[in-house]
Coordinates of C-alpha atoms (C1' of nucleotides) in Angstrom, one line a residue:
Chain A
X78 CA -47.3 115.7 62.2
X79 CA -48.7 114.5 65.7
X80 CA -52.3 115.2 64.6
X81 CA -52.1 113.2 61.5
X82 CA -51.1 110.1 62.9
X83 CA -54.2 108.7 63.9
X84 CA -55.6 109.4 60.2
X85 CA -52.7 107.6 58.7
X86 CA -53.1 104.8 61.2
X87 CA -56.8 104.3 60.1
X88 CA -55.6 102.5 57.0
X89 CA -56.3 98.8 57.4
X90 CA -52.8 98.3 55.9
X91 CA -50.9 100.9 58.0
X92 CA -53.0 99.8 61.2
X93 CA -51.7 96.3 61.0
X94 CA -48.1 97.3 61.4
X95 CA -47.0 96.8 64.8
X96 CA -46.5 100.2 66.9
X97 CA -42.9 100.1 66.7
X98 CA -42.7 99.8 63.0
X99 CA -45.5 102.7 62.8
X100 CA -43.3 105.0 64.6
X101 CA -40.2 104.0 62.4
X102 CA -42.1 105.0 59.6
X103 CA -43.5 108.2 61.0
X104 CA -40.1 109.0 62.0
X105 CA -39.2 109.2 58.4
X106 CA -42.0 111.1 57.2
X107 CA -42.0 114.8 56.2
X108 CA -45.2 116.6 55.5
X109 CA -46.2 118.3 52.3
X110 CA -49.1 120.9 51.7
X111 CA -50.3 121.0 48.4
X112 CA -53.3 123.4 46.6
X113 CA -56.4 122.2 44.8
X114 CA -55.3 121.4 41.3
X115 CA -51.6 120.9 41.9
X116 CA -49.7 117.9 40.6
X117 CA -48.1 115.3 43.0
X118 CA -46.7 113.4 40.3
X119 CA -46.9 112.6 36.7
X120 CA -47.1 109.2 34.9
X121 CA -43.4 108.2 33.6
X122 CA -41.8 110.4 36.2
X123 CA -39.5 108.7 38.5
X124 CA -41.0 108.0 41.8
X125 CA -39.5 110.0 44.5
X126 CA -41.5 108.8 47.7
X127 CA -44.1 106.8 49.0
X128 CA -47.2 108.8 50.2
X129 CA -50.1 108.9 52.9
X130 CA -53.0 111.2 52.6
X131 CA -53.4 113.1 55.9
X132 CA -56.1 115.5 54.6
X133 CA -57.9 116.4 51.4
X134 CA -58.4 114.3 48.4
X135 CA -56.3 113.2 45.2
X136 CA -57.3 112.2 41.8
X137 CA -55.3 109.3 40.2
X138 CA -55.7 110.0 36.1
X139 CA -54.1 108.7 33.1
X140 CA -54.2 110.5 29.8
X141 CA -54.7 108.5 27.0
X142 CA -53.3 108.8 23.6
X143 CA -56.3 110.6 22.4
X144 CA -55.9 113.1 25.1
X145 CA -58.8 112.0 26.8
X146 CA -58.4 111.9 30.7
X147 CA -59.4 108.9 32.6
X148 CA -60.0 108.8 36.2
X149 CA -58.6 105.8 37.9
X150 CA -59.1 106.4 41.5
X151 CA -59.9 108.8 44.4
X152 CA -57.3 108.7 47.4
X153 CA -58.8 110.1 50.5
X154 CA -57.4 110.6 54.1
X155 CA -55.7 107.4 55.4
X156 CA -55.0 106.0 51.9
X157 CA -51.3 105.0 51.2
X158 CA -49.9 104.8 47.7
X159 CA -46.8 105.2 45.5
X160 CA -45.1 102.0 46.5
X161 CA -44.7 100.3 43.4
X162 CA -42.2 102.7 41.9
X163 CA -40.3 102.2 45.2
X164 CA -39.8 98.7 44.7
X165 CA -39.1 98.2 41.0
X166 CA -37.6 101.6 40.4
X167 CA -39.8 102.1 37.2
X168 CA -41.8 105.3 36.5
X169 CA -45.0 106.1 37.9
X170 CA -48.1 104.3 36.4
X171 CA -50.6 107.4 36.8
X172 CA -50.7 111.2 37.0
X173 CA -51.7 112.3 40.4
X174 CA -53.7 115.6 41.1
X175 CA -54.9 117.4 44.2
X176 CA -58.6 117.8 43.9
X177 CA -58.7 119.9 47.1
X178 CA -56.1 121.4 49.2
X179 CA -54.1 118.5 50.5
X180 CA -51.5 117.3 53.0
X181 CA -49.6 114.4 52.4
X182 CA -47.0 112.6 54.5
X183 CA -43.9 111.4 52.3
X184 CA -41.3 109.0 52.8
X185 CA -38.6 110.0 50.4
X186 CA -37.1 106.9 48.3
X187 CA -33.8 107.2 50.0
X188 CA -35.2 107.0 53.6
X189 CA -37.7 104.3 52.3
X190 CA -34.8 102.0 51.2
X191 CA -33.0 102.6 54.5
X192 CA -36.2 101.9 56.3
X193 CA -36.3 98.6 54.5
X194 CA -32.7 97.5 55.2
X195 CA -33.2 98.7 59.0
X196 CA -36.4 96.7 59.5
X197 CA -36.4 93.9 56.8
X198 CA -39.6 92.7 58.7
X199 CA -41.4 95.7 56.8
X200 CA -41.3 93.4 53.6
X201 CA -44.3 91.0 54.4
X202 CA -46.5 93.9 55.1
X203 CA -45.5 95.6 51.7
X204 CA -45.9 92.3 50.0
X205 CA -49.5 92.6 51.6
X206 CA -50.0 95.8 50.1
X207 CA -48.8 94.9 46.7
X208 CA -51.3 92.0 46.9
X209 CA -54.4 94.0 47.7
X210 CA -53.5 96.2 44.4
X211 CA -53.2 93.1 42.1
X212 CA -56.3 91.5 43.7
X213 CA -58.4 94.7 43.2
X214 CA -57.2 94.9 39.5
X215 CA -57.6 91.4 38.8
X216 CA -61.2 91.6 40.0
X217 CA -61.7 94.6 38.1
X218 CA -60.5 93.2 35.0
X219 CA -62.7 90.3 34.9
X220 CA -65.6 91.9 36.1
X221 CA -65.7 94.6 33.7
X222 CA -65.6 92.2 30.6
X223 CA -69.0 90.3 30.8
X224 CA -71.0 93.1 32.4
X225 CA -73.5 95.5 30.9
X226 CA -72.7 99.2 30.6
X227 CA -75.0 99.7 33.8
X228 CA -73.1 97.1 35.8
X229 CA -69.7 98.6 34.7
X230 CA -70.9 101.9 35.8
X231 CA -72.0 100.6 39.4
X232 CA -68.6 98.8 39.4
X233 CA -66.7 101.9 38.7
X234 CA -68.7 104.0 41.4
X235 CA -67.7 101.5 43.8
X236 CA -64.1 101.3 42.8
X237 CA -63.9 104.8 43.3
X238 CA -65.4 104.7 46.8
X239 CA -62.9 102.2 47.7
X240 CA -59.6 103.8 47.2
X241 CA -57.3 101.5 45.1
X242 CA -58.9 98.5 46.9
X243 CA -58.0 99.6 50.6
X244 CA -60.9 99.8 52.7
X245 CA -62.6 102.9 53.3
X246 CA -65.9 103.9 55.3
X247 CA -68.4 102.2 53.0
X248 CA -71.5 102.6 55.4
X249 CA -71.3 106.2 55.2
X250 CA -72.7 108.5 52.2
X251 CA -69.9 109.2 49.8
X252 CA -69.9 112.1 47.5
X253 CA -67.7 111.7 44.3
X254 CA -66.7 115.1 42.6
X255 CA -66.6 114.2 39.0
X256 CA -68.6 115.2 36.4
X257 CA -70.8 112.9 34.1
X258 CA -68.2 113.5 31.4
X259 CA -65.5 112.2 33.5
X260 CA -67.5 109.1 34.6
X261 CA -68.4 108.4 31.1
X262 CA -64.4 108.5 29.9
X263 CA -63.8 105.9 32.4
X264 CA -66.1 103.5 31.1
X265 CA -65.7 104.0 27.5
X266 CA -69.0 105.5 27.4
X267 CA -70.8 108.6 26.5
X268 CA -71.8 111.5 28.8
X269 CA -75.5 111.2 27.7
X270 CA -75.7 107.6 28.4
X271 CA -74.1 108.0 31.9
X272 CA -76.6 110.5 32.5
X273 CA -79.4 108.2 31.4
X274 CA -78.0 105.3 33.5
X275 CA -77.4 107.6 36.5
X276 CA -81.1 108.7 36.0
X277 CA -82.3 105.0 36.4
X278 CA -80.1 104.5 39.4
X279 CA -81.6 107.6 40.9
X280 CA -85.1 106.2 40.3
X281 CA -84.1 103.2 42.4
X282 CA -82.7 105.6 45.1
X283 CA -79.1 104.2 44.9
X284 CA -77.6 107.6 43.8
X285 CA -78.2 111.2 43.5
X286 CA -77.2 113.5 40.8
X287 CA -75.9 116.8 41.5
X288 CA -73.9 119.5 39.6
X289 CA -70.4 118.1 39.2
X290 CA -71.1 115.6 41.6
X291 CA -72.9 112.2 42.6
X292 CA -73.9 111.1 46.1
X293 CA -74.1 107.4 47.0
X294 CA -76.2 107.4 50.2
X295 CA -75.4 103.9 51.2
X296 CA -72.5 102.3 49.4
X297 CA -73.3 99.1 51.0
X298 CA -76.8 98.9 49.3
X299 CA -75.4 99.8 45.8
X300 CA -72.8 97.1 46.5
X301 CA -75.3 94.5 47.5
X302 CA -77.6 95.2 44.8
X303 CA -75.2 94.8 42.0
X304 CA -72.3 92.8 43.1
X305 CA -74.1 89.4 42.3
X306 CA -76.0 90.0 39.1
Chain B
X259 CA -35.6 68.1 37.3
X260 CA -32.3 68.9 36.0
X261 CA -33.5 69.1 32.5
X262 CA -36.1 71.7 33.4
X263 CA -33.7 73.9 35.2
X264 CA -32.8 75.9 31.9
X265 CA -36.4 76.4 31.1
X266 CA -37.3 77.6 34.4
X267 CA -34.4 80.2 34.5
X268 CA -35.4 81.6 31.0
X269 CA -38.1 83.6 33.0
X270 CA -36.8 87.2 33.2
X271 CA -37.9 87.2 36.8
X272 CA -36.3 84.2 37.8
X273 CA -33.1 84.6 35.6
X274 CA -32.4 87.8 37.8
X275 CA -31.9 85.7 40.9
X276 CA -28.3 85.1 41.9
X277 CA -27.3 81.6 41.1
X278 CA -27.3 80.5 44.9
X279 CA -31.0 81.4 45.3
X280 CA -32.1 80.0 42.2
X281 CA -30.3 76.6 43.6
X282 CA -32.2 77.3 47.0
X283 CA -35.6 77.3 45.2
X284 CA -34.7 74.4 43.2
X285 CA -33.9 72.6 46.2
X286 CA -37.6 73.0 47.4
X287 CA -39.1 72.1 44.2
X288 CA -41.2 68.9 43.5
X289 CA -42.2 68.1 40.1
X290 CA -45.8 67.4 39.2
X291 CA -47.2 65.9 36.0
X292 CA -50.9 66.9 34.7
X293 CA -52.9 65.7 32.0
X294 CA -54.6 68.0 29.5
X295 CA -57.9 69.4 30.9
X296 CA -56.8 68.6 34.4
X297 CA -57.2 71.3 37.0
X298 CA -54.3 72.6 38.9
X299 CA -56.2 75.0 41.2
X300 CA -59.7 76.7 41.4
X301 CA -60.7 79.9 42.1
X302 CA -61.6 80.4 45.8
X303 CA -59.5 77.5 46.9
X304 CA -56.5 77.9 49.4
X305 CA -53.1 78.3 47.7
X306 CA -50.9 75.3 48.5
X307 CA -48.0 76.7 46.4
X308 CA -45.9 78.5 44.1
X309 CA -45.5 77.4 40.5
X310 CA -43.1 77.4 37.5
X311 CA -44.3 76.0 34.1
X312 CA -41.6 73.4 32.8
X313 CA -43.5 72.3 29.9
X314 CA -47.1 72.5 28.5
X315 CA -49.6 75.2 28.7
X316 CA -52.2 76.3 31.2
X317 CA -55.2 78.3 31.0
X318 CA -56.1 80.9 33.7
X319 CA -59.9 81.3 33.6
X320 CA -62.6 82.9 35.7
X321 CA -66.3 81.7 35.6
X322 CA -68.5 84.7 35.6
X323 CA -71.8 84.7 37.8
X324 CA -73.7 83.9 34.5
X325 CA -71.4 80.5 33.8
X326 CA -69.5 82.4 30.9
X327 CA -65.8 81.4 31.2
X328 CA -63.6 84.2 30.6
X329 CA -59.8 83.4 29.5
X330 CA -57.4 85.5 31.5
X331 CA -54.1 84.2 30.5
X332 CA -52.2 81.6 29.0
X333 CA -49.1 80.2 30.9
X334 CA -46.2 78.6 28.9
X335 CA -42.8 77.1 30.0
X336 CA -40.8 79.5 32.0
X337 CA -43.5 81.0 33.6
X338 CA -44.0 81.7 37.3
X339 CA -47.2 82.2 39.1
X340 CA -49.2 81.6 42.2
X341 CA -47.0 83.7 44.6
X342 CA -50.1 85.9 45.4
X343 CA -51.9 83.4 47.8
X344 CA -48.5 82.6 49.3
X345 CA -48.0 86.3 50.5
X346 CA -51.5 87.0 51.7
X347 CA -52.9 83.8 52.6
X348 CA -56.1 84.5 50.8
X349 CA -57.8 82.4 48.1
X350 CA -56.5 81.7 44.5
X351 CA -57.9 84.7 42.3
X352 CA -58.4 82.3 39.3
X353 CA -59.2 79.0 37.9
X354 CA -56.3 77.1 36.2
X355 CA -56.4 74.4 33.7
X356 CA -54.1 72.2 31.7
X357 CA -54.5 72.9 28.1
X358 CA -51.9 70.2 27.2
X359 CA -50.2 67.7 29.2
X360 CA -48.2 69.5 31.6
X361 CA -45.1 69.5 33.8
X362 CA -45.3 72.0 36.8
X363 CA -42.4 72.7 39.3
X364 CA -44.1 73.4 42.8
X365 CA -43.0 74.8 46.0
X366 CA -45.1 73.9 48.6
X367 CA -46.3 77.0 50.8
X368 CA -44.8 75.6 53.9
X369 CA -41.4 75.2 51.9
X370 CA -41.9 78.7 50.5
X371 CA -42.1 80.3 53.8
X372 CA -39.2 78.4 55.0
X373 CA -37.2 79.7 52.1
X374 CA -38.2 83.2 52.8
X375 CA -37.1 83.0 56.4
X376 CA -33.8 81.3 55.4
X377 CA -33.1 83.7 52.6
X378 CA -35.0 87.2 53.5
X379 CA -33.1 88.7 50.6
X380 CA -35.8 86.9 48.4
X381 CA -38.2 89.4 49.3
X382 CA -36.8 92.2 47.0
X383 CA -37.2 89.7 44.0
X384 CA -40.8 89.0 45.0
X385 CA -41.7 92.5 45.3
X386 CA -40.4 92.9 42.0
X387 CA -42.5 90.2 40.7
X388 CA -45.6 91.6 42.3
X389 CA -44.9 95.0 40.6
X390 CA -45.1 93.5 37.1
X391 CA -48.4 91.9 37.9
X392 CA -49.9 95.2 39.1
X393 CA -48.3 97.2 36.4
X394 CA -49.7 94.9 33.7
X395 CA -53.1 94.9 35.2
X396 CA -53.0 98.5 35.4
X397 CA -52.1 99.1 32.0
X398 CA -54.5 96.7 30.9
X399 CA -57.3 98.4 32.8
X400 CA -56.6 101.9 31.4
X401 CA -56.0 100.7 27.8
X402 CA -59.2 98.8 27.6
X403 CA -61.4 101.7 28.7
X404 CA -61.4 104.1 25.8
X405 CA -60.3 101.8 22.9
X406 CA -62.3 100.7 20.0
X407 CA -63.3 97.1 20.1
X408 CA -60.8 96.2 17.5
X409 CA -58.1 97.6 19.4
X410 CA -59.3 95.7 22.6
X411 CA -59.1 92.7 20.6
X412 CA -55.6 93.2 19.8
X413 CA -54.7 94.3 23.1
X414 CA -56.2 91.0 24.4
X415 CA -54.4 88.8 22.0
X416 CA -51.0 90.4 23.0
X417 CA -51.8 90.0 26.7
X418 CA -52.3 86.5 25.9
X419 CA -48.8 86.2 24.3
X420 CA -47.1 87.6 27.2
X421 CA -48.3 85.4 30.0
X422 CA -49.3 87.7 32.9
X423 CA -46.9 90.2 31.5
X424 CA -43.6 88.1 32.5
X425 CA -41.4 86.5 29.7
X426 CA -41.8 87.6 26.1
X427 CA -40.9 85.3 23.2
X428 CA -42.3 88.0 20.9
X429 CA -40.2 87.6 18.0
X430 CA -41.4 84.1 17.2
X431 CA -44.8 83.2 15.7
X432 CA -47.3 82.2 18.5
X433 CA -50.4 80.3 18.2
X434 CA -53.0 80.7 20.7
X435 CA -55.3 77.8 21.1
X436 CA -58.8 79.4 21.5
X437 CA -62.1 79.5 19.8
X438 CA -63.5 82.8 18.7
X439 CA -66.4 82.2 21.2
X440 CA -63.8 82.5 24.1
X441 CA -62.0 85.2 22.7
X442 CA -65.4 87.0 22.3
X443 CA -66.4 86.3 26.1
X444 CA -62.9 87.9 27.0
X445 CA -63.7 91.3 25.7
X446 CA -67.6 91.2 26.2
X447 CA -68.2 90.8 22.6
X448 CA -69.9 88.4 20.3
X449 CA -68.6 85.2 18.4
X450 CA -69.6 86.9 15.0
X451 CA -68.1 90.2 15.8
X452 CA -64.8 88.8 16.6
X453 CA -65.0 86.6 13.5
X454 CA -65.6 89.7 11.5
X455 CA -62.5 91.6 13.2
X456 CA -60.2 88.6 12.8
X457 CA -61.0 88.8 9.2
X458 CA -60.0 92.3 8.9
X459 CA -56.6 91.6 10.8
X460 CA -56.2 88.6 8.6
X461 CA -56.4 90.8 5.4
X462 CA -53.8 93.2 7.2
X463 CA -51.5 90.0 7.7
X464 CA -51.4 90.4 11.2
X465 CA -53.1 87.1 12.3
X466 CA -54.4 83.8 10.6
X467 CA -57.6 82.1 11.6
X468 CA -57.5 78.5 12.1
X469 CA -59.8 75.9 13.3
X470 CA -59.7 76.6 17.1
X471 CA -56.7 78.4 16.9
X472 CA -55.2 81.8 15.9
X473 CA -51.9 82.2 14.6
X474 CA -49.9 85.7 15.3
X475 CA -47.0 85.5 12.8
X476 CA -45.2 88.4 14.1
X477 CA -46.2 89.6 17.5
X478 CA -44.0 92.5 17.4
X479 CA -45.5 93.9 14.2
X480 CA -49.1 93.6 15.6
X481 CA -47.9 95.4 18.8
X482 CA -46.3 98.1 16.8
X483 CA -49.3 98.6 14.6
X484 CA -51.9 99.0 17.3
X485 CA -50.0 100.0 20.5
X486 CA -49.9 103.7 19.6
X487 CA -53.1 104.3 18.3
Chain C
dT215 C1' -76.0 142.2 40.3
dA216 C1' -74.7 141.0 35.5
dT217 C1' -71.9 138.0 32.7
dA218 C1' -69.7 134.0 31.3
dC219 C1' -69.0 129.4 31.4
dA220 C1' -69.4 124.6 32.7
dC221 C1' -72.6 121.0 33.6
dT222 C1' -76.9 118.7 33.2
dG223 C1' -81.2 116.7 31.2
dT224 C1' -83.3 115.2 27.0
dC225 C1' -84.3 115.0 22.0
dG226 C1' -83.6 112.3 17.4
dG227 C1' -80.9 110.2 13.8
dA228 C1' -76.5 107.5 12.5
dT229 C1' -74.0 103.7 13.6
dA230 C1' -72.0 99.9 15.8
dT231 C1' -72.7 95.7 17.9
dA232 C1' -75.5 91.9 19.4
dC233 C1' -78.2 87.8 18.2
dG234 C1' -80.6 84.3 15.4
dA235 C1' -80.0 81.3 11.5
dC236 C1' -77.9 78.3 8.6
dA237 C1' -74.4 76.2 5.3
dT238 C1' -69.8 75.1 5.5
dT239 C1' -65.7 73.0 7.3
dG240 C1' -62.6 70.8 10.6
dT241 C1' -62.0 66.9 14.2
dA242 C1' -62.8 63.2 17.0
dA243 C1' -64.5 58.7 17.6
dG244 C1' -66.6 54.3 16.3
Chain D
dC146 C1' -65.2 55.4 6.1
dT147 C1' -69.1 57.2 8.4
dT148 C1' -71.3 59.7 11.9
dA149 C1' -71.5 63.3 15.4
dC150 C1' -70.1 67.3 16.9
dA151 C1' -67.9 71.6 17.4
dA152 C1' -65.9 75.7 15.2
dT153 C1' -66.2 78.9 11.4
dG154 C1' -68.0 82.2 7.9
dT155 C1' -71.5 85.1 6.8
dC156 C1' -76.2 86.7 6.2
dG157 C1' -80.3 90.0 8.1
dT158 C1' -82.5 92.1 11.6
dA159 C1' -83.0 94.1 16.4
dT160 C1' -81.0 96.9 19.6
dA161 C1' -78.0 99.6 22.3
dT162 C1' -75.0 103.4 22.3
dC163 C1' -73.0 107.2 20.2
dC164 C1' -73.2 111.7 18.9
dG165 C1' -74.9 116.5 17.8
dA166 C1' -78.1 119.7 19.2
dC167 C1' -80.0 122.8 22.5
dA168 C1' -82.2 124.6 26.4
dG169 C1' -82.0 125.0 31.4
dT170 C1' -79.4 125.2 35.5
dG171 C1' -75.7 125.8 38.9
dT172 C1' -71.5 128.1 39.8
dA173 C1' -67.5 131.5 39.7
dT174 C1' -66.1 136.5 38.6
dA175 C1' -65.8 141.0 37.9

DNA sequence: TATACACTGTCGGATATACGACATTGTAAG
DNA sequence: CTTACAATGTCGTATATCCGACAGTGTATA
C-alpha cells in the first residue's frame, strides 16, 4: 500500500486534500489486483466502492442497444473514479474493464459513508470532483455538436488522454491502445473514415498509427492546433 | 416571494429537502425580475449566485467559435441551476437568456456559502444535484454517438423538455419555442434536414410543426417510441 | 516454424446529408 | 392595411461518409 501513496496523491484532485484527510482515506483503502480483461464493475450494477488507480489502465465503456461497444474513457494511475454511485446510490453509469493487469485502491461504500460522517469537511472536495465531471461532460457535449468529423476525432483523442477530465501528463507522448474500429464507434463513424482521418493527422505529424495503437507524440501540440478552430 | 414557494418546491430536487432546510434557503433568496431577451449570466463570467426559476423560461446557450449559437437546455418554473460555479468558483459554463419575462429566485454566492456553513447537512443534497447533472450529461454523450440523425433529434427534443435532467412534467404537452434552424445547430445538422425529419415525426403524430415552435403532444409516447431503438 | 486471426490501408459504388435556391406563410411594426 | 422580415416547406445538386471487398501486415499460439 505504502508504495502506491505517491501515485494516488499525484491526482490534482486528491493532491489538494490536506494531509490528514489523505491519511484518513488511505486508512480506509484496500488494494485489489485484477488481471487484464477482468471486469471491475458493470453498467447498471450497484456501486460498491470508490476507486483509485494504482497501476495499470482501465477502459470505461458502454454497450449500446445495438451491441456496439463504445469507449468512453481510459483511466490511468492516479485517477479516481466511481464516486457518483456513492452519493446518489444509483447504479453505475458505465462498464469498466482492465486493459492491463491492474492494481486499484478501493474504499468500500460503507467505509466511504463513515468517512464522510467522520470528516464532513470532505464534502467540499467531493463537490469539486463532481464539478470537474460536469464541466468536462458539458464541454464535450457542446463541442461535439458543430464540429467536423476530423475535429470530433481530435477532440475524442484528447478526451481519452485526459482521464475523465482530471489532469494527466499532457506534455509526454501518450499511446492509446485502441483499434481504429473502436475509435470509429466512439464518434459514430466508420473504421475506414477514421483510418483516412488519422492518415491526414499523421501527415501533419500529430499522431502515429500503429497496430492496435495510436501514439500522440505531443498532446499539447494537437490540443493547440485543434482546440480553437 | 411567498407565492412562488410552491413552484420552487415542485422540483424533485428541492422537494426532497426537509422543510427546515427549504425555509432556510427561502430566507436567503431575493427575487429578480427580467425581461424577455435579457441575459442572466454569460459563459466565462464569475458565478454570482444559485438560481431557481419562479416563472417564465430561460434558454441556456453556448456560442461556438464560429459564432453559431447552440441551444443547450430550456429552464422552466421549478428548475434550479447555477450551483456548479458556487462549488468550484470557476466561470459559468453557459450563456443564459430569458426567453420570456422571468422571475428568478437568487441566493447570492456569499449567502450560499454561509448557508452551507450553517447547515452542512445540505451537502448531501447538493452532491445529489450534481450527480443528476453528471448522469444526464453522460447519458447524452453515449447516446448521441451511435444514433441516427433522427434519433439524435428525438433525443435532443426530449432533453429540451427535461430541463437539465431535473423535474419532468412529461405527461403534459410541451411546446418548445425554437426555430428549426436552432434545432439543426444543436445536432450539427442543417435546417432543411431537420425540417424533413420533423415532417416524418409529424406524420407519425409525435410532434407538430408551427411557426418558430414545435409541439410535443405526448412526450411519454415520443420517449417510449425512440428510447430503446 | 507454421497457422490462425485481428488490424490496417485503400479501392469504388451506394447513400445520407449539406447547401443553394425560391416560393409560401406567419409575425411584427408602422 | 401595408410593408418588412423571419421562418417554413421543398426542390435539385454537390459532397461527405458509409460500407463491402480484398490484399497486406502484425501478433499470438501451437
